[in-house]
C-alpha cells in the first residue's frame, strides 16, 4: 500500500518540516543540494540537511529556505532573531565568564614551602600551556567552535604542528565538512580511526579551474617503510618508497634486503612489523597517523563512490611548504589530531550531539507566525479601517489622514474598525510562546535577562529558579570536559614531537579546562565562606581559587598565595614560638632572616716599620704614602 514507515534517528525531530522530510522521508533536493551530492554517504544526508536548516534559523533565513522548498507564502513571515538570541545566551552560560587551563598539583606545596618535583612539573606544564593558549587565541577559538556546537549540535577542532611558528596550531572546522568513518561494527562513542574533511570547490573560469572536490584524511594504520616525495609516470607528485639498504643474511641463509625505516623505528625480524617508541608512551607502538590531502575534478569521479572510497588514481596531492607530498604522509603520531565536541552527551553507541534548538523549533515557527500576525494587526491599529455611508458624491475617493475633512449627507455615518484588542491579544500570545520556548530550553527568565530584579522575593528564590539552568549547563559541560582534556593532551604531545626546546624533558600532564561561573555571584557571601573556612575545612589554594571563580581580580593563584603568606606576620610569630627556627619562619615569609653569621675580616692600618702588604716593593710606610691621620703614630 506504500505506507510510510516511522524511523526515529538523531535528526528525526525535524521530520515535521516538509522541506526537511518529504513523502519519501528525504530532504528536499532544491533546498539541500549539498546534502545529496554524489560523494556524500547516504547516512550523512540528513545530518548535513539538518545543519543547513539550523544555520538558517540562526541567520533569520528559515523562511527563505522554506520558500525554496516550495512554501510560496514563507517570505511573509517575520523573523526577529529569537533563535540566535537563545544560542548566544546558551553559549555565554556554557563557557562562563572566563576559562582557565589547570593542571592537578600545580599549586601544591610542601610544609616548608618548597614545591615537590611533581608540583613543579605540573606548574611548568600549566605555564607552557597558558603561553600556547595566548599565542593561539584559545578563547576566541572556543567561541567559534562552541557556537557551532550549541547551534548545530557538533563542533570540530583540528591540530597541526607548524614548523614556522614552532607550536601546534588550532583551527575550527565546520561540522558539515567532518566525515568520520564509523562502520556498523564500531562504537560511535569511541575515537574513530579514519576521519575525512571534504568539501566542494566551485568552478573558477578566470583561473581555468573546473569544479573540484577536496578531501583531507587522517588515518591510523600500521607503521610502514619510510617514503620520500617523488613523482609517478604521469608526473604527478606522490610519495615513493626509499631505496632499500644493503641486504642482510636471514636465518635460513637467504639474503633479504630490509625495508627502509624512519629514524628511530625498529623492525621485528620474526613478524616483519615495524615498531616506534613515542616519547609519551612507555611501550613501543606499531601504529601511526597518516595524512592525505587530495583534490579531484568532479568530472573524473565515476561510479558509485562516496567520500571514503574516492579513487586515488585520479587525485592530485597537495605539497606542503617544506616539500613533503601529502600522500599518506607519516605524521609520527599515534593519534589523530582531531577533536569532535558534541553539544550534549551522545546516546549510547552514538557519535553526534544535539542542537540546543532541537526541542524548540516548532515553538519558534509558531512565534514567527504570531509575530507576523502582530505586525499585520499593528498596521490596522495605527491606520484603522473606516466605513463611510451617506456620501454626497458616490464617485468620490477618500483618503484618511491628519486634517482630512469628510463631507457626508444628512444621514451620513463614519465607523472605524478597532483592532487594538486583537493586537493586545496577539502580543500576549507572543509572550506566552516566548515563555514556552524558555521553559522547554530550560532557560529561566533571569538567564534571558527578561526578569525585573525588583520582583525577585529573595536570593534563595532566585537560586531555585536557576535549577533547570544548572542541570542544563552541567550536562553540556560534562559532554565537553573529556574533549578539552584530550585537546590539551594532544597539544603537549605535538610540542614534544616537534622537539620544542622549552618542552625538553617535560612529561605529559593531565590538563583540563576550568569553566568560569555563569550565574550572578554573591561576592560577599563567597568572601565570608573563605574567611571562615580557610585552613580549617579547605586549603588556602582552594580558598584563593574560590575567590578567583567568584570574580575577584586574581590572575595567578600561586603568586597570590605567595603574596598573602609574605604578610602573615602573626602566623610567622606563632611559627617562631612553636619551632624556634628562624629558617622555617623566613621560608614562610619568603625572606632571608639568617644572613651570613661570619663577620667580615677587619682591615687595620699597618704599624710603623711594618711592610705594607699593598706595596709590591716591600717598602715601609711613610708619610708620603699614608694619608693624613693614618701614619701609624699620634698626629696630635
CSV table of N, CA, C and O in Angstrom, one decimal, residues 421-525:
chain,number,residue,atom,x,y,z
A,421,UNK,N,-7.7,45.5,20.4
A,421,UNK,CA,-7.9,44.4,21.2
A,421,UNK,C,-7.3,43.1,20.6
A,421,UNK,O,-6.7,42.3,21.4
A,422,UNK,N,-7.4,43.0,19.3
A,422,UNK,CA,-6.7,41.8,18.7
A,422,UNK,C,-5.2,41.9,18.8
A,422,UNK,O,-4.5,40.9,19.0
A,423,UNK,N,-4.7,43.1,18.7
A,423,UNK,CA,-3.3,43.3,18.8
A,423,UNK,C,-2.8,43.0,20.2
A,423,UNK,O,-1.8,42.3,20.4
A,424,UNK,N,-3.5,43.4,21.2
A,424,UNK,CA,-3.1,43.1,22.6
A,424,UNK,C,-3.2,41.6,22.8
A,424,UNK,O,-2.3,41.1,23.5
A,425,UNK,N,-4.2,41.0,22.3
A,425,UNK,CA,-4.2,39.5,22.5
A,425,UNK,C,-3.1,38.8,21.8
A,425,UNK,O,-2.5,37.8,22.3
A,426,UNK,N,-2.7,39.3,20.6
A,426,UNK,CA,-1.6,38.7,19.9
A,426,UNK,C,-0.3,38.9,20.6
A,426,UNK,O,0.6,38.0,20.7
A,427,UNK,N,-0.1,40.1,21.2
A,427,UNK,CA,1.1,40.3,21.9
A,427,UNK,C,1.2,39.5,23.1
A,427,UNK,O,2.3,39.0,23.5
A,428,UNK,N,0.1,39.3,23.8
A,428,UNK,CA,0.0,38.4,24.9
A,428,UNK,C,0.4,36.9,24.5
A,428,UNK,O,1.1,36.2,25.2
A,429,UNK,N,-0.1,36.5,23.3
A,429,UNK,CA,0.2,35.2,22.9
A,429,UNK,C,1.7,35.1,22.5
A,429,UNK,O,2.3,34.0,22.8
A,430,UNK,N,2.3,36.1,22.0
A,430,UNK,CA,3.8,36.1,21.7
A,430,UNK,C,4.5,35.9,23.0
A,430,UNK,O,5.5,35.1,23.1
A,431,UNK,N,4.1,36.6,24.1
A,431,UNK,CA,4.8,36.4,25.4
A,431,UNK,C,4.7,35.0,25.9
A,431,UNK,O,5.6,34.4,26.5
A,432,UNK,N,3.5,34.4,25.7
A,432,UNK,CA,3.3,33.1,26.2
A,432,UNK,C,4.2,32.1,25.4
A,432,UNK,O,4.8,31.1,26.0
A,433,UNK,N,4.3,32.3,24.1
A,433,UNK,CA,5.2,31.5,23.3
A,433,UNK,C,6.7,31.6,23.7
A,433,UNK,O,7.4,30.6,23.7
A,434,UNK,N,7.1,32.8,24.0
A,434,UNK,CA,8.5,33.0,24.5
A,434,UNK,C,8.7,32.3,25.8
A,434,UNK,O,9.8,31.7,26.0
A,435,UNK,N,7.7,32.4,26.7
A,435,UNK,CA,7.9,31.7,27.9
A,435,UNK,C,7.9,30.2,27.7
A,435,UNK,O,8.7,29.4,28.4
A,436,UNK,N,7.1,29.7,26.8
A,436,UNK,CA,7.1,28.2,26.5
A,436,UNK,C,8.5,27.8,25.9
A,436,UNK,O,9.0,26.8,26.3
A,437,UNK,N,9.0,28.6,25.0
A,437,UNK,CA,10.3,28.3,24.5
A,437,UNK,C,11.4,28.3,25.5
A,437,UNK,O,12.3,27.4,25.6
A,438,UNK,N,11.3,29.3,26.4
A,438,UNK,CA,12.3,29.3,27.5
A,438,UNK,C,12.2,28.1,28.5
A,438,UNK,O,13.2,27.6,28.9
A,439,UNK,N,11.0,27.7,28.8
A,439,UNK,CA,10.8,26.6,29.6
A,439,UNK,C,11.3,25.3,29.0
A,439,UNK,O,11.9,24.4,29.6
A,440,UNK,N,11.0,25.1,27.7
A,440,UNK,CA,11.4,23.9,27.0
A,440,UNK,C,13.0,23.9,26.9
A,440,UNK,O,13.6,22.8,27.1
A,441,UNK,N,13.6,25.0,26.6
A,441,UNK,CA,15.0,25.1,26.5
A,441,UNK,C,15.7,25.2,27.9
A,441,UNK,O,16.9,25.2,27.9
A,442,UNK,N,14.9,25.2,29.0
A,442,UNK,CA,15.5,25.3,30.3
A,442,UNK,C,16.3,26.5,30.6
A,442,UNK,O,17.4,26.5,31.2
A,443,UNK,N,15.8,27.6,30.0
A,443,UNK,CA,16.4,29.0,30.2
A,443,UNK,C,15.4,29.8,31.0
A,443,UNK,O,14.4,30.4,30.4
A,444,UNK,N,15.6,30.0,32.3
A,444,UNK,CA,14.7,30.8,33.1
A,444,UNK,C,14.8,32.3,32.7
A,444,UNK,O,15.7,32.7,32.0
A,445,UNK,N,13.8,33.1,33.1
A,445,UNK,CA,13.8,34.5,32.7
A,445,UNK,C,15.0,35.2,33.2
A,445,UNK,O,15.5,36.1,32.5
A,446,UNK,N,15.5,34.9,34.4
A,446,UNK,CA,16.7,35.6,34.9
A,446,UNK,C,17.9,35.3,34.0
A,446,UNK,O,18.8,36.1,33.8
A,447,UNK,N,18.0,34.1,33.3
A,447,UNK,CA,19.1,33.8,32.4
A,447,UNK,C,18.9,34.6,31.1
A,447,UNK,O,20.0,34.9,30.5
A,448,UNK,N,17.7,34.8,30.7
A,448,UNK,CA,17.5,35.5,29.4
A,448,UNK,C,17.6,37.0,29.6
A,448,UNK,O,17.5,37.8,28.6
A,449,UNK,N,17.6,37.5,30.9
A,449,UNK,CA,17.7,38.9,31.1
A,449,UNK,C,16.3,39.6,31.0
A,449,UNK,O,16.3,40.8,30.9
A,450,UNK,N,15.2,38.9,31.1
A,450,UNK,CA,13.9,39.5,30.9
A,450,UNK,C,13.2,39.6,32.3
A,450,UNK,O,12.0,40.0,32.3
A,451,UNK,N,13.9,39.2,33.4
A,451,UNK,CA,13.2,39.3,34.7
A,451,UNK,C,13.6,40.6,35.4
A,451,UNK,O,14.8,41.0,35.4
A,452,UNK,N,12.6,41.3,35.9
A,452,UNK,CA,12.8,42.5,36.7
A,452,UNK,C,13.4,42.1,38.0
A,452,UNK,O,12.8,41.4,38.8
A,453,UNK,N,14.6,42.6,38.3
A,453,UNK,CA,15.3,42.2,39.6
A,453,UNK,C,14.5,42.6,40.8
A,453,UNK,O,14.5,42.0,41.9
A,454,UNK,N,13.7,43.7,40.7
A,454,UNK,CA,12.9,44.1,41.9
A,454,UNK,C,11.8,43.2,42.2
A,454,UNK,O,11.2,43.2,43.3
A,455,UNK,N,11.4,42.3,41.3
A,455,UNK,CA,10.3,41.3,41.5
A,455,UNK,C,10.8,40.0,42.1
A,455,UNK,O,10.0,39.1,42.4
A,456,UNK,N,12.1,39.9,42.3
A,456,UNK,CA,12.6,38.6,42.9
A,456,UNK,C,12.5,38.7,44.5
A,456,UNK,O,13.0,39.6,45.1
A,457,UNK,N,11.7,37.8,45.1
A,457,UNK,CA,11.5,38.0,46.5
A,457,UNK,C,12.7,37.8,47.4
A,457,UNK,O,12.8,38.4,48.4
A,458,UNK,N,13.6,36.9,47.0
A,458,UNK,CA,14.8,36.6,47.8
A,458,UNK,C,15.9,36.0,46.9
A,458,UNK,O,15.6,35.5,45.8
A,459,UNK,N,17.1,35.9,47.5
A,459,UNK,CA,18.2,35.3,46.7
A,459,UNK,C,17.9,33.8,46.7
A,459,UNK,O,18.3,33.1,45.7
A,460,UNK,N,17.3,33.2,47.7
A,460,UNK,CA,17.0,31.8,47.7
A,460,UNK,C,16.0,31.4,46.6
A,460,UNK,O,16.2,30.4,45.9
A,461,UNK,N,15.0,32.3,46.4
A,461,UNK,CA,14.0,32.1,45.3
A,461,UNK,C,14.7,32.2,44.0
A,461,UNK,O,14.4,31.4,43.0
A,462,UNK,N,15.7,33.1,43.8
A,462,UNK,CA,16.4,33.3,42.6
A,462,UNK,C,17.2,32.0,42.3
A,462,UNK,O,17.3,31.5,41.2
A,463,UNK,N,17.9,31.5,43.4
A,463,UNK,CA,18.6,30.3,43.2
A,463,UNK,C,17.8,29.1,42.8
A,463,UNK,O,18.2,28.3,41.9
A,464,UNK,N,16.6,29.0,43.3
A,464,UNK,CA,15.7,27.9,42.9
A,464,UNK,C,15.3,28.0,41.5
A,464,UNK,O,15.1,27.0,40.7
A,465,UNK,N,15.0,29.3,41.0
A,465,UNK,CA,14.6,29.5,39.6
A,465,UNK,C,15.7,29.1,38.6
A,465,UNK,O,15.5,28.8,37.5
A,466,UNK,N,17.0,29.1,39.1
A,466,UNK,CA,18.1,28.7,38.2
A,466,UNK,C,18.4,27.2,38.2
A,466,UNK,O,19.3,26.7,37.6
A,467,UNK,N,17.6,26.4,38.9
A,467,UNK,CA,17.8,25.0,39.0
A,467,UNK,C,17.8,24.3,37.6
A,467,UNK,O,18.7,23.5,37.3
A,468,UNK,N,16.8,24.6,36.7
A,468,UNK,CA,16.8,24.0,35.4
A,468,UNK,C,18.1,24.4,34.6
A,468,UNK,O,18.6,23.5,33.9
A,469,UNK,N,18.5,25.6,34.7
A,469,UNK,CA,19.7,26.1,34.0
A,469,UNK,C,20.9,25.4,34.5
A,469,UNK,O,21.8,25.0,33.8
A,470,UNK,N,21.0,25.1,35.9
A,470,UNK,CA,22.2,24.4,36.4
A,470,UNK,C,22.3,23.0,35.9
A,470,UNK,O,23.4,22.6,35.5
A,471,UNK,N,21.2,22.3,35.8
A,471,UNK,CA,21.3,20.9,35.2
A,471,UNK,C,21.6,21.0,33.8
A,471,UNK,O,22.3,20.1,33.3
A,472,UNK,N,21.1,22.0,33.0
A,472,UNK,CA,21.4,22.1,31.6
A,472,UNK,C,22.9,22.3,31.4
A,472,UNK,O,23.5,21.6,30.6
A,473,UNK,N,23.4,23.3,32.0
A,473,UNK,CA,24.8,23.7,31.8
A,473,UNK,C,25.7,22.5,32.4
A,473,UNK,O,26.8,22.2,31.8
A,474,UNK,N,25.3,21.9,33.5
A,474,UNK,CA,26.1,20.8,34.0
A,474,UNK,C,26.2,19.6,32.9
A,474,UNK,O,27.3,19.1,32.7
A,475,UNK,N,25.1,19.3,32.3
A,475,UNK,CA,25.1,18.3,31.2
A,475,UNK,C,26.0,18.7,30.0
A,475,UNK,O,26.7,17.9,29.5
A,476,UNK,N,25.9,19.9,29.6
A,476,UNK,CA,26.6,20.4,28.5
A,476,UNK,C,28.1,20.4,28.8
A,476,UNK,O,29.0,20.1,27.9
A,477,UNK,N,28.5,20.8,30.0
A,477,UNK,CA,29.9,20.8,30.3
A,477,UNK,C,30.4,19.4,30.5
A,477,UNK,O,31.6,19.2,30.3
A,478,UNK,N,29.6,18.5,31.0
A,478,UNK,CA,30.0,17.1,31.1
A,478,UNK,C,30.4,16.6,29.7
A,478,UNK,O,31.4,15.8,29.6
A,479,UNK,N,29.7,16.9,28.7
A,479,UNK,CA,30.0,16.4,27.4
A,479,UNK,C,31.3,17.0,26.8
A,479,UNK,O,31.9,16.5,25.9
A,480,UNK,N,31.7,18.1,27.4
A,480,UNK,CA,32.9,18.8,26.9
A,480,UNK,C,34.2,18.5,27.7
A,480,UNK,O,35.3,18.7,27.2
A,481,UNK,N,34.1,18.2,28.9
A,481,UNK,CA,35.2,18.1,29.8
A,481,UNK,C,36.3,17.1,29.2
A,481,UNK,O,37.5,17.5,29.1
A,482,UNK,N,35.9,15.9,28.8
A,482,UNK,CA,36.8,15.0,28.3
A,482,UNK,C,37.4,15.4,27.0
A,482,UNK,O,38.6,15.2,26.7
A,483,UNK,N,36.6,16.1,26.2
A,483,UNK,CA,37.1,16.5,24.9
A,483,UNK,C,38.2,17.6,25.0
A,483,UNK,O,39.2,17.5,24.3
A,484,UNK,N,38.0,18.5,25.9
A,484,UNK,CA,39.1,19.5,26.1
A,484,UNK,C,40.3,19.0,26.8
A,484,UNK,O,41.4,19.5,26.5
A,485,UNK,N,40.1,18.0,27.7
A,485,UNK,CA,41.3,17.3,28.2
A,485,UNK,C,42.1,16.6,27.2
A,485,UNK,O,43.3,16.6,27.2
A,486,UNK,N,41.4,16.0,26.2
A,486,UNK,CA,42.0,15.4,25.1
A,486,UNK,C,42.8,16.4,24.2
A,486,UNK,O,43.9,16.1,23.8
A,487,UNK,N,42.1,17.5,24.0
A,487,UNK,CA,42.8,18.5,23.1
A,487,UNK,C,44.1,19.0,23.8
A,487,UNK,O,45.1,19.1,23.1
A,488,UNK,N,44.1,19.3,25.1
A,488,UNK,CA,45.3,19.7,25.8
A,488,UNK,C,46.4,18.6,25.8
A,488,UNK,O,47.6,18.9,25.8
A,489,UNK,N,45.9,17.4,25.9
A,489,UNK,CA,46.9,16.3,25.8
A,489,UNK,C,47.6,16.2,24.4
A,489,UNK,O,48.8,16.0,24.3
A,490,UNK,N,46.8,16.4,23.4
A,490,UNK,CA,47.3,16.5,22.0
A,490,UNK,C,48.3,17.6,21.9
A,490,UNK,O,49.3,17.5,21.2
A,491,UNK,N,48.0,18.8,22.4
A,491,UNK,CA,48.9,19.9,22.3
A,491,UNK,C,50.3,19.6,22.9
A,491,UNK,O,51.3,19.9,22.4
A,492,UNK,N,50.3,19.0,24.1
A,492,UNK,CA,51.5,18.6,24.8
A,492,UNK,C,52.3,17.6,23.9
A,492,UNK,O,53.5,17.7,23.8
A,493,UNK,N,51.6,16.6,23.4
A,493,UNK,CA,52.3,15.6,22.6
A,493,UNK,C,52.9,16.2,21.3
A,493,UNK,O,54.0,15.8,20.9
A,494,UNK,N,52.2,17.2,20.7
A,494,UNK,CA,52.7,17.8,19.5
A,494,UNK,C,53.9,18.6,19.8
A,494,UNK,O,54.9,18.7,19.0
A,495,UNK,N,53.9,19.3,20.9
A,495,UNK,CA,55.1,20.0,21.3
A,495,UNK,C,56.3,19.1,21.5
A,495,UNK,O,57.5,19.4,21.1
A,496,UNK,N,56.1,18.0,22.2
A,496,UNK,CA,57.2,17.0,22.4
A,496,UNK,C,57.6,16.4,21.1
A,496,UNK,O,58.8,16.3,20.8
A,497,UNK,N,56.7,16.1,20.2
A,497,UNK,CA,57.1,15.5,18.9
A,497,UNK,C,57.8,16.5,18.0
A,497,UNK,O,58.7,16.2,17.3
A,498,UNK,N,57.4,17.8,18.2
A,498,UNK,CA,58.1,18.9,17.4
A,498,UNK,C,59.5,19.2,18.0
A,498,UNK,O,60.2,20.1,17.4
A,499,UNK,N,59.9,18.6,19.2
A,499,UNK,CA,61.2,18.8,19.8
A,499,UNK,C,61.4,20.3,20.1
A,499,UNK,O,62.4,20.9,19.9
A,500,UNK,N,60.4,20.9,20.7
A,500,UNK,CA,60.5,22.3,21.1
A,500,UNK,C,61.4,22.4,22.3
A,500,UNK,O,61.3,21.6,23.2
A,501,UNK,N,62.4,23.3,22.3
A,501,UNK,CA,63.4,23.3,23.4
A,501,UNK,C,62.7,23.6,24.8
A,501,UNK,O,63.3,23.1,25.8
A,502,UNK,N,61.6,24.3,24.9
A,502,UNK,CA,61.0,24.6,26.2
A,502,UNK,C,60.4,23.3,26.7
A,502,UNK,O,60.1,23.2,27.9
A,503,UNK,N,60.1,22.3,25.9
A,503,UNK,CA,59.4,21.1,26.3
A,503,UNK,C,60.4,19.9,26.4
A,503,UNK,O,60.0,18.8,26.6
A,504,UNK,N,61.7,20.2,26.4
A,504,UNK,CA,62.6,19.1,26.5
A,504,UNK,C,62.6,18.5,27.9
A,504,UNK,O,62.7,19.3,28.9
A,505,UNK,N,62.4,17.2,28.0
A,505,UNK,CA,62.3,16.6,29.3
A,505,UNK,C,61.0,16.7,30.0
A,505,UNK,O,60.9,16.3,31.2
A,506,UNK,N,60.0,17.3,29.4
A,506,UNK,CA,58.7,17.5,30.1
A,506,UNK,C,57.8,16.3,29.8
A,506,UNK,O,57.7,15.9,28.6
A,507,UNK,N,57.2,15.8,30.8
A,507,UNK,CA,56.2,14.7,30.7
A,507,UNK,C,54.8,15.3,30.5
A,507,UNK,O,54.5,16.3,31.0
A,508,UNK,N,54.0,14.5,29.8
A,508,UNK,CA,52.6,14.9,29.5
A,508,UNK,C,51.8,14.9,30.8
A,508,UNK,O,51.9,13.9,31.6
A,509,UNK,N,51.1,16.0,31.1
A,509,UNK,CA,50.3,16.1,32.4
A,509,UNK,C,48.8,16.1,32.0
A,509,UNK,O,48.4,16.6,31.0
A,510,UNK,N,48.0,15.6,32.9
A,510,UNK,CA,46.5,15.6,32.7
A,510,UNK,C,45.9,17.0,32.9
A,510,UNK,O,45.4,17.3,33.9
A,511,UNK,N,46.0,17.9,31.9
A,511,UNK,CA,45.5,19.2,32.0
A,511,UNK,C,44.0,19.2,31.6
A,511,UNK,O,43.5,18.3,30.9
A,512,UNK,N,43.3,20.2,32.0
A,512,UNK,CA,41.8,20.4,31.7
A,512,UNK,C,41.5,21.8,31.7
A,512,UNK,O,42.2,22.7,32.1
A,513,UNK,N,40.3,22.1,31.1
A,513,UNK,CA,39.7,23.5,31.1
A,513,UNK,C,38.8,23.7,32.3
A,513,UNK,O,37.9,22.8,32.5
A,514,UNK,N,39.0,24.7,33.1
A,514,UNK,CA,38.1,25.1,34.2
A,514,UNK,C,37.2,26.2,33.7
A,514,UNK,O,37.6,27.2,33.3
A,515,UNK,N,35.9,25.9,33.8
A,515,UNK,CA,34.9,26.9,33.3
A,515,UNK,C,34.6,27.9,34.4
A,515,UNK,O,34.6,27.6,35.6
A,516,UNK,N,34.4,29.1,34.0
A,516,UNK,CA,34.0,30.2,35.0
A,516,UNK,C,32.6,30.2,35.4
A,516,UNK,O,31.8,29.4,34.8
A,517,UNK,N,32.2,31.0,36.4
A,517,UNK,CA,30.8,31.0,36.8
A,517,UNK,C,29.9,31.6,35.7
A,517,UNK,O,30.3,32.5,34.9
A,518,UNK,N,28.6,31.2,35.6
A,518,UNK,CA,27.7,31.7,34.6
A,518,UNK,C,26.5,32.3,35.2
A,518,UNK,O,25.7,32.9,34.5
A,519,UNK,N,26.4,32.3,36.5
A,519,UNK,CA,25.3,33.0,37.2
A,519,UNK,C,25.8,34.1,38.1
A,519,UNK,O,27.0,34.1,38.4
A,520,UNK,N,24.9,35.1,38.4
A,520,UNK,CA,25.4,36.1,39.3
A,520,UNK,C,25.9,35.6,40.6
A,520,UNK,O,25.3,34.7,41.3
A,521,UNK,N,27.1,36.0,41.0
A,521,UNK,CA,27.8,35.5,42.2
A,521,UNK,C,27.7,36.5,43.3
A,521,UNK,O,28.0,37.7,43.1
A,522,UNK,N,27.4,36.1,44.5
A,522,UNK,CA,27.4,36.9,45.7
A,522,UNK,C,28.8,37.0,46.3
A,522,UNK,O,29.2,36.1,47.0
A,523,UNK,N,29.6,38.0,45.9
A,523,UNK,CA,31.0,38.0,46.3
A,523,UNK,C,31.1,38.1,47.8
A,523,UNK,O,32.0,37.5,48.4
A,524,UNK,N,30.2,38.9,48.5
A,524,UNK,CA,30.3,39.0,49.9
A,524,UNK,C,30.1,37.6,50.6
A,524,UNK,O,30.8,37.3,51.6
A,525,UNK,N,29.2,36.8,50.1
A,525,UNK,CA,29.0,35.5,50.7
A,525,UNK,C,30.2,34.6,50.5
A,525,UNK,O,30.6,33.9,51.4
